[in-house]
């Protein structure tokens, strides 16, 4: 059973208002994105108002009905764009006002003679541009990239924009062939697109924020509160999966602060915490984002380096030793507190396990080998790197 245009308008208006209500309700628990939620709710209400005006545009004289409803609808789309941009810390207020002023100027220029042409064709291009800009803003938001709802928001806004591109650029060609009757069909198709937009976009935006919140909870559960590095659980989960790639070699560095108990006893735990944070900063700077760096104990750290052989890993370890030895942490009494670190290094080849030469890979055994090299570094004077030469296991000095 076909649905007439007036019914489709009512359906769009109802779903837009329902979406606004859902967003207002969600705002109570999403203070971190309050601005985006407020702007989205306002945008969907304004879109609903614009659609309501569109159903009554013939009641206003001249161009006022068509121009007013079009400008209100365009304002709603611009608000949605601004809310999405706010997720990435950007705003488009100035550009939006300029866009509205240009569209208002077009209506004045077209006058009564051009009213129908502007309504059917020209007014679609600004809406298309705003929807495609919304998809682009979401695409540029790398912080949310990869979330399932992130893709849905891009798909909904992008498809809606392309629908209006087709209305503006393809419809005139089709009408030239099939006549005026295709305009009514195009209006119905546009409204069906509006129904999908008004139903899917609010749900996708809310799902996006919920997914982000879930990811943040998971990340906090896997992050060491003091240093911001991964914690023990994160390292063993991610590291065990990583080393199962038989085609890659790995090096593992095990770190332990030298005389850390003495630092805590002499200068206090606040200074000890500052020393640990300083080490985490140095290690991250030296090893870069590719290293899986974690704090797995009080003053114990570990780093898994993918596609890194022992020679290069040794150079990296020595850079950490030297960089950390140069760090000065202020003590509570103004004293300069310096610390050093000892490092044990083990290597896992691309096609063998740690000790047996088999294809089975065991992260605990890998770490155990690095720990044995770490004990040797402690025994040989600290502030150095020692290499565990594996299969059969031996120890050889590396600095």
mmCIF file of C-alpha atoms in Angstrom:
data_model
loop_
_atom_site.group_PDB
_atom_site.id
_atom_site.type_symbol
_atom_site.label_atom_id
_atom_site.label_comp_id
_atom_site.label_asym_id
_atom_site.label_seq_id
_atom_site.Cartn_x
_atom_site.Cartn_y
_atom_site.Cartn_z
ATOM 1 C CA UNK A 1 0.000 0.000 0.000
ATOM 2 C CA UNK A 2 1.598 3.314 -1.111
ATOM 3 C CA UNK A 3 2.080 6.071 1.450
ATOM 4 C CA UNK A 4 1.232 9.610 0.420
ATOM 5 C CA UNK A 5 3.642 12.525 0.798
ATOM 6 C CA UNK A 6 1.777 14.090 3.740
ATOM 7 C CA UNK A 7 1.975 10.836 5.702
ATOM 8 C CA UNK A 8 5.698 10.567 4.989
ATOM 9 C CA UNK A 9 6.196 14.109 6.270
ATOM 10 C CA UNK A 10 4.353 13.214 9.484
ATOM 11 C CA UNK A 11 6.486 10.082 9.860
ATOM 12 C CA UNK A 12 9.694 12.076 9.438
ATOM 13 C CA UNK A 13 8.519 14.726 11.907
ATOM 14 C CA UNK A 14 7.589 12.095 14.478
ATOM 15 C CA UNK A 15 10.875 10.180 14.208
ATOM 16 C CA UNK A 16 12.899 13.389 14.373
ATOM 17 C CA UNK A 17 11.153 14.458 17.560
ATOM 18 C CA UNK A 18 11.559 10.959 19.008
ATOM 19 C CA UNK A 19 15.264 11.136 18.194
ATOM 20 C CA UNK A 20 15.537 14.499 19.952
ATOM 21 C CA UNK A 21 13.841 13.064 23.053
ATOM 22 C CA UNK A 22 16.240 10.093 23.097
ATOM 23 C CA UNK A 23 19.211 12.422 22.843
ATOM 24 C CA UNK A 24 17.959 14.671 25.663
ATOM 25 C CA UNK A 25 17.467 11.592 27.823
ATOM 26 C CA UNK A 26 20.965 10.323 27.015
ATOM 27 C CA UNK A 27 22.496 13.690 27.909
ATOM 28 C CA UNK A 28 21.975 13.042 31.624
ATOM 29 C CA UNK A 29 24.741 10.442 31.611
ATOM 30 C CA UNK A 30 27.047 11.896 28.937
ATOM 31 C CA UNK A 31 28.390 15.136 30.374
ATOM 32 C CA UNK A 32 31.617 14.693 28.409
ATOM 33 C CA UNK A 33 29.735 15.239 25.144
ATOM 34 C CA UNK A 34 27.062 17.594 26.429
ATOM 35 C CA UNK A 35 27.587 20.136 23.669
ATOM 36 C CA UNK A 36 27.253 17.609 20.858
ATOM 37 C CA UNK A 37 24.128 16.118 22.422
ATOM 38 C CA UNK A 38 22.541 19.527 22.951
ATOM 39 C CA UNK A 39 23.269 20.560 19.373
ATOM 40 C CA UNK A 40 21.981 17.268 17.949
ATOM 41 C CA UNK A 41 18.746 17.518 19.935
ATOM 42 C CA UNK A 42 18.281 21.089 18.734
ATOM 43 C CA UNK A 43 19.103 20.021 15.173
ATOM 44 C CA UNK A 44 16.488 17.286 15.085
ATOM 45 C CA UNK A 45 13.847 19.605 16.579
ATOM 46 C CA UNK A 46 14.691 22.265 13.973
ATOM 47 C CA UNK A 47 14.491 19.668 11.206
ATOM 48 C CA UNK A 48 11.070 18.610 12.487
ATOM 49 C CA UNK A 49 9.980 22.259 12.532
ATOM 50 C CA UNK A 50 11.244 22.736 8.978
ATOM 51 C CA UNK A 51 9.341 19.675 7.768
ATOM 52 C CA UNK A 52 6.197 20.983 9.489
ATOM 53 C CA UNK A 53 6.608 24.326 7.723
ATOM 54 C CA UNK A 54 7.155 22.494 4.418
ATOM 55 C CA UNK A 55 3.729 20.861 4.710
ATOM 56 C CA UNK A 56 2.188 24.331 5.111
ATOM 57 C CA UNK A 57 4.404 26.322 2.761
ATOM 58 C CA UNK A 58 1.581 27.027 0.307
ATOM 59 C CA UNK A 59 -0.260 28.948 3.024
ATOM 60 C CA UNK A 60 2.365 31.702 3.068
ATOM 61 C CA UNK A 61 2.450 34.264 0.255
ATOM 62 C CA UNK A 62 5.124 34.533 -2.403
ATOM 63 C CA UNK A 63 8.409 32.784 -1.731
ATOM 64 C CA UNK A 64 8.048 32.964 2.047
ATOM 65 C CA UNK A 65 6.634 29.498 2.611
ATOM 66 C CA UNK A 66 9.187 27.641 0.499
ATOM 67 C CA UNK A 67 12.125 29.841 1.519
ATOM 68 C CA UNK A 68 11.371 29.740 5.244
ATOM 69 C CA UNK A 69 10.858 25.979 5.408
ATOM 70 C CA UNK A 70 13.989 25.333 3.318
ATOM 71 C CA UNK A 71 16.151 27.611 5.455
ATOM 72 C CA UNK A 72 14.849 26.038 8.668
ATOM 73 C CA UNK A 73 15.516 22.526 7.322
ATOM 74 C CA UNK A 74 19.012 23.571 6.230
ATOM 75 C CA UNK A 75 19.611 25.011 9.722
ATOM 76 C CA UNK A 76 18.732 21.638 11.227
ATOM 77 C CA UNK A 77 21.251 19.832 9.027
ATOM 78 C CA UNK A 78 23.888 22.438 9.907
ATOM 79 C CA UNK A 79 23.261 21.860 13.619
ATOM 80 C CA UNK A 80 23.764 18.120 13.158
ATOM 81 C CA UNK A 81 27.027 18.883 11.329
ATOM 82 C CA UNK A 82 28.185 21.167 14.130
ATOM 83 C CA UNK A 83 27.413 18.512 16.755
ATOM 84 C CA UNK A 84 29.425 15.885 14.867
ATOM 85 C CA UNK A 85 32.296 18.353 14.382
ATOM 86 C CA UNK A 86 32.270 19.078 18.131
ATOM 87 C CA UNK A 87 33.205 15.431 18.788
ATOM 88 C CA UNK A 88 36.548 16.237 17.181
ATOM 89 C CA UNK A 89 36.908 19.627 18.853
ATOM 90 C CA UNK A 90 35.890 21.641 15.788
ATOM 91 C CA UNK A 91 33.128 24.165 15.142
ATOM 92 C CA UNK A 92 31.468 25.504 11.989
ATOM 93 C CA UNK A 93 29.332 28.360 13.313
ATOM 94 C CA UNK A 94 30.757 31.030 11.017
ATOM 95 C CA UNK A 95 30.625 28.862 7.919
ATOM 96 C CA UNK A 96 27.084 27.760 8.793
ATOM 97 C CA UNK A 97 25.835 31.330 9.095
ATOM 98 C CA UNK A 98 27.495 32.198 5.789
ATOM 99 C CA UNK A 99 25.872 29.169 4.179
ATOM 100 C CA UNK A 100 22.421 30.207 5.401
ATOM 101 C CA UNK A 101 22.945 33.792 4.236
ATOM 102 C CA UNK A 102 23.961 32.580 0.757
ATOM 103 C CA UNK A 103 20.883 30.368 0.528
ATOM 104 C CA UNK A 104 18.634 33.219 1.674
ATOM 105 C CA UNK A 105 20.206 35.394 -1.014
ATOM 106 C CA UNK A 106 19.438 32.742 -3.622
ATOM 107 C CA UNK A 107 15.776 32.734 -2.616
ATOM 108 C CA UNK A 108 15.607 36.532 -2.851
ATOM 109 C CA UNK A 109 17.355 36.497 -6.219
ATOM 110 C CA UNK A 110 15.126 33.757 -7.606
ATOM 111 C CA UNK A 111 11.936 35.402 -6.440
ATOM 112 C CA UNK A 112 8.523 34.044 -7.262
ATOM 113 C CA UNK A 113 9.551 33.125 -10.792
ATOM 114 C CA UNK A 114 12.290 30.795 -9.591
ATOM 115 C CA UNK A 115 10.538 29.463 -6.488
ATOM 116 C CA UNK A 116 9.680 26.019 -7.823
ATOM 117 C CA UNK A 117 13.072 25.507 -9.487
ATOM 118 C CA UNK A 118 14.920 26.444 -6.298
ATOM 119 C CA UNK A 119 12.676 24.221 -4.155
ATOM 120 C CA UNK A 120 12.930 21.174 -6.401
ATOM 121 C CA UNK A 121 16.574 21.430 -7.514
ATOM 122 C CA UNK A 122 18.808 24.189 -6.152
ATOM 123 C CA UNK A 123 17.824 23.824 -2.489
ATOM 124 C CA UNK A 124 18.989 20.193 -2.569
ATOM 125 C CA UNK A 125 22.638 21.055 -3.214
ATOM 126 C CA UNK A 126 23.272 22.870 0.106
ATOM 127 C CA UNK A 127 21.645 19.994 2.012
ATOM 128 C CA UNK A 128 23.794 17.520 0.077
ATOM 129 C CA UNK A 129 26.934 19.523 0.853
ATOM 130 C CA UNK A 130 26.140 19.686 4.576
ATOM 131 C CA UNK A 131 25.366 15.954 4.812
ATOM 132 C CA UNK A 132 28.557 15.039 2.974
ATOM 133 C CA UNK A 133 30.500 17.442 5.205
ATOM 134 C CA UNK A 134 28.985 15.653 8.219
ATOM 135 C CA UNK A 135 30.201 12.300 6.870
ATOM 136 C CA UNK A 136 33.632 13.843 6.291
ATOM 137 C CA UNK A 137 33.801 15.220 9.830
ATOM 138 C CA UNK A 138 33.089 11.768 11.209
ATOM 139 C CA UNK A 139 35.611 10.209 8.838
ATOM 140 C CA UNK A 140 38.286 12.614 10.124
ATOM 141 C CA UNK A 141 37.590 11.728 13.756
ATOM 142 C CA UNK A 142 40.376 9.179 14.260
ATOM 143 C CA UNK A 143 39.592 8.858 17.966
ATOM 144 C CA UNK A 144 36.278 7.182 17.134
ATOM 145 C CA UNK A 145 37.492 5.426 13.989
ATOM 146 C CA UNK A 146 36.841 1.713 13.909
ATOM 147 C CA UNK A 147 33.783 1.743 16.143
ATOM 148 C CA UNK A 148 30.826 0.053 14.477
ATOM 149 C CA UNK A 149 28.514 3.047 14.908
ATOM 150 C CA UNK A 150 31.226 5.302 13.447
ATOM 151 C CA UNK A 151 30.794 3.502 10.143
ATOM 152 C CA UNK A 152 27.002 3.698 10.381
ATOM 153 C CA UNK A 153 27.038 7.475 10.924
ATOM 154 C CA UNK A 154 29.296 7.915 7.892
ATOM 155 C CA UNK A 155 27.091 5.645 5.786
ATOM 156 C CA UNK A 156 23.803 7.327 6.796
ATOM 157 C CA UNK A 157 24.981 10.916 6.358
ATOM 158 C CA UNK A 158 26.941 10.104 3.199
ATOM 159 C CA UNK A 159 24.041 8.238 1.566
ATOM 160 C CA UNK A 160 21.625 11.019 2.510
ATOM 161 C CA UNK A 161 23.955 13.558 0.945
ATOM 162 C CA UNK A 162 24.224 11.526 -2.261
ATOM 163 C CA UNK A 163 20.420 11.283 -2.420
ATOM 164 C CA UNK A 164 20.219 15.081 -2.491
ATOM 165 C CA UNK A 165 23.043 15.265 -5.041
ATOM 166 C CA UNK A 166 20.955 13.018 -7.276
ATOM 167 C CA UNK A 167 17.895 15.192 -6.708
ATOM 168 C CA UNK A 168 19.785 18.312 -7.741
ATOM 169 C CA UNK A 169 21.827 16.971 -10.647
ATOM 170 C CA UNK A 170 20.120 13.836 -11.967
ATOM 171 C CA UNK A 171 16.462 14.780 -11.565
ATOM 172 C CA UNK A 172 16.566 17.583 -14.206
ATOM 173 C CA UNK A 173 17.925 15.123 -16.771
ATOM 174 C CA UNK A 174 15.306 12.511 -15.902
ATOM 175 C CA UNK A 175 12.519 15.081 -16.008
ATOM 176 C CA UNK A 176 13.622 16.193 -19.456
ATOM 177 C CA UNK A 177 13.008 12.636 -20.667
ATOM 178 C CA UNK A 178 9.952 11.541 -18.662
ATOM 179 C CA UNK A 179 8.242 14.818 -17.904
ATOM 180 C CA UNK A 180 6.853 16.522 -14.825
ATOM 181 C CA UNK A 181 5.425 13.334 -13.277
ATOM 182 C CA UNK A 182 8.879 12.241 -12.043
ATOM 183 C CA UNK A 183 9.002 15.242 -9.700
ATOM 184 C CA UNK A 184 6.327 13.692 -7.486
ATOM 185 C CA UNK A 185 8.223 10.399 -7.481
ATOM 186 C CA UNK A 186 11.424 12.227 -6.571
ATOM 187 C CA UNK A 187 9.666 13.943 -3.679
ATOM 188 C CA UNK A 188 8.410 10.605 -2.350
ATOM 189 C CA UNK A 189 11.899 9.068 -2.727
ATOM 190 C CA UNK A 190 13.386 12.040 -0.879
ATOM 191 C CA UNK A 191 10.926 11.624 1.971
ATOM 192 C CA UNK A 192 11.642 7.908 2.236
ATOM 193 C CA UNK A 193 15.293 8.879 2.518
ATOM 194 C CA UNK A 194 14.299 11.372 5.197
ATOM 195 C CA UNK A 195 12.519 8.638 7.149
ATOM 196 C CA UNK A 196 15.633 6.462 7.110
ATOM 197 C CA UNK A 197 17.822 9.433 8.080
ATOM 198 C CA UNK A 198 15.571 10.484 10.949
ATOM 199 C CA UNK A 199 15.338 6.924 12.274
ATOM 200 C CA UNK A 200 18.903 5.697 11.822
ATOM 201 C CA UNK A 201 21.036 8.754 12.561
ATOM 202 C CA UNK A 202 19.872 9.476 16.151
ATOM 203 C CA UNK A 203 20.267 5.808 17.058
ATOM 204 C CA UNK A 204 23.699 5.634 15.402
ATOM 205 C CA UNK A 205 24.925 8.766 17.169
ATOM 206 C CA UNK A 206 23.801 7.459 20.560
ATOM 207 C CA UNK A 207 25.303 4.039 19.841
ATOM 208 C CA UNK A 208 28.559 5.762 18.929
ATOM 209 C CA UNK A 209 28.797 7.532 22.288
ATOM 210 C CA UNK A 210 27.920 4.329 24.144
ATOM 211 C CA UNK A 211 30.569 2.379 22.243
ATOM 212 C CA UNK A 212 33.110 5.074 23.035
ATOM 213 C CA UNK A 213 32.206 4.946 26.734
ATOM 214 C CA UNK A 214 32.577 1.155 26.719
ATOM 215 C CA UNK A 215 35.977 1.415 25.028
ATOM 216 C CA UNK A 216 37.087 3.934 27.644
ATOM 217 C CA UNK A 217 36.070 1.584 30.464
ATOM 218 C CA UNK A 218 37.964 -1.269 28.827
ATOM 219 C CA UNK A 219 40.995 0.944 28.270
ATOM 220 C CA UNK A 220 41.020 2.102 31.889
ATOM 221 C CA UNK A 221 40.848 -1.521 33.044
ATOM 222 C CA UNK A 222 43.929 -2.274 30.940
ATOM 223 C CA UNK A 223 45.945 0.820 31.858
ATOM 224 C CA UNK A 224 48.324 1.337 34.742
ATOM 225 C CA UNK A 225 46.902 4.259 36.720
ATOM 226 C CA UNK A 226 50.311 5.702 37.664
ATOM 227 C CA UNK A 227 52.241 5.681 34.394
ATOM 228 C CA UNK A 228 49.503 5.496 31.770
ATOM 229 C CA UNK A 229 51.152 2.426 30.242
ATOM 230 C CA UNK A 230 49.480 -0.931 29.768
ATOM 231 C CA UNK A 231 49.090 -3.068 32.886
ATOM 232 C CA UNK A 232 50.003 -6.703 33.485
ATOM 233 C CA UNK A 233 46.685 -8.106 32.237
ATOM 234 C CA UNK A 234 46.851 -6.016 29.057
ATOM 235 C CA UNK A 235 50.403 -7.106 28.318
ATOM 236 C CA UNK A 236 49.795 -10.819 28.736
ATOM 237 C CA UNK A 237 46.589 -10.690 26.684
ATOM 238 C CA UNK A 238 47.960 -8.622 23.803
ATOM 239 C CA UNK A 239 51.476 -10.009 23.914
ATOM 240 C CA UNK A 240 50.356 -13.635 23.808
ATOM 241 C CA UNK A 241 48.288 -12.919 20.693
ATOM 242 C CA UNK A 242 51.092 -10.955 19.037
ATOM 243 C CA UNK A 243 53.805 -13.601 19.318
ATOM 244 C CA UNK A 244 51.575 -16.243 17.732
ATOM 245 C CA UNK A 245 52.391 -14.653 14.370
ATOM 246 C CA UNK A 246 54.917 -17.206 13.135
ATOM 247 C CA UNK A 247 56.196 -14.932 10.411
ATOM 248 C CA UNK A 248 57.540 -12.259 12.764
ATOM 249 C CA UNK A 249 60.483 -12.023 15.101
ATOM 250 C CA UNK A 250 60.190 -10.359 18.504
ATOM 251 C CA UNK A 251 62.489 -9.011 21.152
ATOM 252 C CA UNK A 252 61.435 -8.610 24.754
ATOM 253 C CA UNK A 253 62.956 -6.182 27.244
ATOM 254 C CA UNK A 254 62.431 -6.686 30.984
ATOM 255 C CA UNK A 255 63.163 -3.591 33.112
ATOM 256 C CA UNK A 256 63.715 -3.207 36.839
ATOM 257 C CA UNK A 257 64.588 -0.014 38.697
ATOM 258 C CA UNK A 258 67.909 -0.209 40.540
ATOM 259 C CA UNK A 259 67.753 0.309 44.334
ATOM 260 C CA UNK A 260 64.144 1.458 44.067
ATOM 261 C CA UNK A 261 63.330 0.511 47.682
ATOM 262 C CA UNK A 262 66.111 2.808 48.835
ATOM 263 C CA UNK A 263 64.588 5.694 46.846
ATOM 264 C CA UNK A 264 61.193 5.089 48.449
ATOM 265 C CA UNK A 265 62.672 4.799 51.958
ATOM 266 C CA UNK A 266 64.884 7.869 51.614
ATOM 267 C CA UNK A 267 62.677 10.242 49.629
ATOM 268 C CA UNK A 268 59.141 8.881 50.085
ATOM 269 C CA UNK A 269 56.647 7.132 47.864
ATOM 270 C CA UNK A 270 55.574 10.338 46.129
ATOM 271 C CA UNK A 271 59.103 10.752 44.789
ATOM 272 C CA UNK A 272 59.227 7.050 43.961
ATOM 273 C CA UNK A 273 56.061 7.438 41.922
ATOM 274 C CA UNK A 274 57.609 10.401 40.103
ATOM 275 C CA UNK A 275 60.634 8.242 39.255
ATOM 276 C CA UNK A 276 58.379 5.552 37.783
ATOM 277 C CA UNK A 277 56.496 8.116 35.703
ATOM 278 C CA UNK A 278 59.798 9.570 34.500
ATOM 279 C CA UNK A 279 60.985 6.150 33.416
ATOM 280 C CA UNK A 280 57.726 5.446 31.575
ATOM 281 C CA UNK A 281 58.096 8.754 29.715
ATOM 282 C CA UNK A 282 61.698 8.024 28.694
ATOM 283 C CA UNK A 283 60.918 4.446 27.640
ATOM 284 C CA UNK A 284 57.926 5.488 25.540
ATOM 285 C CA UNK A 285 59.888 8.267 23.843
ATOM 286 C CA UNK A 286 62.786 5.947 22.987
ATOM 287 C CA UNK A 287 60.764 2.933 21.847
ATOM 288 C CA UNK A 288 57.891 4.677 20.096
ATOM 289 C CA UNK A 289 54.248 3.634 19.692
ATOM 290 C CA UNK A 290 54.990 0.247 18.083
ATOM 291 C CA UNK A 291 56.428 -1.196 21.294
ATOM 292 C CA UNK A 292 53.995 -2.975 23.628
ATOM 293 C CA UNK A 293 55.163 -1.290 26.834
ATOM 294 C CA UNK A 294 53.617 -2.158 30.195
ATOM 295 C CA UNK A 295 54.136 -1.911 33.915
ATOM 296 C CA UNK A 296 53.739 -5.434 35.303
ATOM 297 C CA UNK A 297 54.804 -4.896 38.914
ATOM 298 C CA UNK A 298 55.853 -2.234 41.407
ATOM 299 C CA UNK A 299 59.065 -1.119 39.668
ATOM 300 C CA UNK A 300 58.994 -3.764 36.942
ATOM 301 C CA UNK A 301 58.292 -2.942 33.317
ATOM 302 C CA UNK A 302 58.356 -4.939 30.111
ATOM 303 C CA UNK A 303 58.351 -4.101 26.404
ATOM 304 C CA UNK A 304 57.605 -6.402 23.462
ATOM 305 C CA UNK A 305 59.184 -5.184 20.230
ATOM 306 C CA UNK A 306 57.721 -6.673 17.013
ATOM 307 C CA UNK A 307 59.944 -7.225 13.972
ATOM 308 C CA UNK A 308 62.987 -6.386 16.052
ATOM 309 C CA UNK A 309 66.070 -8.576 16.287
ATOM 310 C CA UNK A 310 68.336 -8.673 19.348
ATOM 311 C CA UNK A 311 70.971 -6.330 17.933
ATOM 312 C CA UNK A 312 68.514 -3.503 17.339
ATOM 313 C CA UNK A 313 66.703 -4.217 20.618
ATOM 314 C CA UNK A 314 70.004 -3.960 22.472
ATOM 315 C CA UNK A 315 70.599 -0.512 20.961
ATOM 316 C CA UNK A 316 67.106 0.532 22.036
ATOM 317 C CA UNK A 317 67.666 -0.824 25.551
ATOM 318 C CA UNK A 318 70.963 1.039 25.899
ATOM 319 C CA UNK A 319 69.236 4.250 24.767
ATOM 320 C CA UNK A 320 66.670 3.771 27.543
ATOM 321 C CA UNK A 321 69.460 3.124 30.094
ATOM 322 C CA UNK A 322 71.328 6.271 29.102
ATOM 323 C CA UNK A 323 68.236 8.442 28.777
ATOM 324 C CA UNK A 324 66.868 7.435 32.166
ATOM 325 C CA UNK A 325 70.252 7.890 33.876
ATOM 326 C CA UNK A 326 70.197 11.545 32.780
ATOM 327 C CA UNK A 327 66.768 12.213 34.316
ATOM 328 C CA UNK A 328 66.644 14.234 37.539
ATOM 329 C CA UNK A 329 63.522 13.991 39.705
ATOM 330 C CA UNK A 330 63.112 16.674 42.416
ATOM 331 C CA UNK A 331 62.807 15.229 45.926
ATOM 332 C CA UNK A 332 60.609 16.591 48.732
ATOM 333 C CA UNK A 333 63.524 18.466 50.275
ATOM 334 C CA UNK A 334 64.726 19.912 46.992
ATOM 335 C CA UNK A 335 67.324 17.213 46.520
ATOM 336 C CA UNK A 336 68.008 15.946 43.005
ATOM 337 C CA UNK A 337 66.983 12.304 42.812
ATOM 338 C CA UNK A 338 68.513 10.159 40.092
ATOM 339 C CA UNK A 339 67.872 6.505 39.360
ATOM 340 C CA UNK A 340 69.069 3.825 36.972
ATOM 341 C CA UNK A 341 67.511 0.774 35.369
ATOM 342 C CA UNK A 342 68.713 -2.737 34.564
ATOM 343 C CA UNK A 343 67.422 -4.539 31.485
ATOM 344 C CA UNK A 344 67.204 -8.143 30.419
ATOM 345 C CA UNK A 345 66.782 -8.893 26.706
ATOM 346 C CA UNK A 346 65.479 -12.031 24.989
ATOM 347 C CA UNK A 347 64.813 -12.685 21.314
ATOM 348 C CA UNK A 348 62.258 -14.931 19.598
ATOM 349 C CA UNK A 349 62.982 -15.812 15.988
ATOM 350 C CA UNK A 350 60.436 -15.620 13.199
ATOM 351 C CA UNK A 351 59.900 -19.384 12.955
ATOM 352 C CA UNK A 352 60.852 -20.854 16.308
ATOM 353 C CA UNK A 353 59.930 -20.732 19.954
ATOM 354 C CA UNK A 354 62.200 -19.413 22.636
ATOM 355 C CA UNK A 355 64.217 -22.460 23.710
ATOM 356 C CA UNK A 356 63.054 -25.604 21.924
ATOM 357 C CA UNK A 357 63.064 -24.511 18.308
ATOM 358 C CA UNK A 358 59.449 -25.668 18.008
ATOM 359 C CA UNK A 359 56.710 -23.543 16.515
ATOM 360 C CA UNK A 360 54.911 -23.207 19.831
ATOM 361 C CA UNK A 361 55.284 -19.775 21.345
ATOM 362 C CA UNK A 362 54.941 -19.088 25.044
ATOM 363 C CA UNK A 363 54.960 -15.508 26.342
ATOM 364 C CA UNK A 364 55.616 -16.636 29.937
ATOM 365 C CA UNK A 365 58.715 -18.545 28.830
ATOM 366 C CA UNK A 366 59.801 -15.566 26.749
ATOM 367 C CA UNK A 367 59.502 -13.277 29.767
ATOM 368 C CA UNK A 368 61.258 -15.834 31.972
ATOM 369 C CA UNK A 369 64.277 -15.772 29.653
ATOM 370 C CA UNK A 370 64.369 -11.968 29.737
ATOM 371 C CA UNK A 371 64.085 -12.089 33.548
ATOM 372 C CA UNK A 372 67.102 -14.390 33.771
ATOM 373 C CA UNK A 373 69.062 -11.929 31.684
ATOM 374 C CA UNK A 374 67.802 -9.153 33.971
ATOM 375 C CA UNK A 375 69.139 -10.985 37.051
ATOM 376 C CA UNK A 376 72.487 -11.227 35.297
ATOM 377 C CA UNK A 377 72.412 -7.463 34.639
ATOM 378 C CA UNK A 378 71.813 -6.884 38.352
ATOM 379 C CA UNK A 379 74.650 -9.252 39.310
ATOM 380 C CA UNK A 380 77.067 -7.596 36.884
ATOM 381 C CA UNK A 381 76.657 -4.117 38.351
ATOM 382 C CA UNK A 382 73.227 -2.776 37.263
ATOM 383 C CA UNK A 383 72.516 0.115 34.896
ATOM 384 C CA UNK A 384 73.120 -2.110 31.872
ATOM 385 C CA UNK A 385 71.557 -4.439 29.286
ATOM 386 C CA UNK A 386 72.131 -8.206 29.312
ATOM 387 C CA UNK A 387 71.125 -10.539 26.498
ATOM 388 C CA UNK A 388 69.679 -14.007 26.969
ATOM 389 C CA UNK A 389 71.034 -16.160 24.139
ATOM 390 C CA UNK A 390 68.426 -18.892 23.732
ATOM 391 C CA UNK A 391 68.221 -22.426 22.359
ATOM 392 C CA UNK A 392 70.051 -23.791 24.369
ATOM 393 C CA UNK A 393 69.775 -20.987 26.937
ATOM 394 C CA UNK A 394 72.987 -19.126 27.790
ATOM 395 C CA UNK A 395 73.787 -15.630 28.954
ATOM 396 C CA UNK A 396 76.169 -13.254 27.291
ATOM 397 C CA UNK A 397 77.061 -9.722 28.285
ATOM 398 C CA UNK A 398 75.648 -6.970 26.115
ATOM 399 C CA UNK A 399 76.921 -3.936 27.915
#
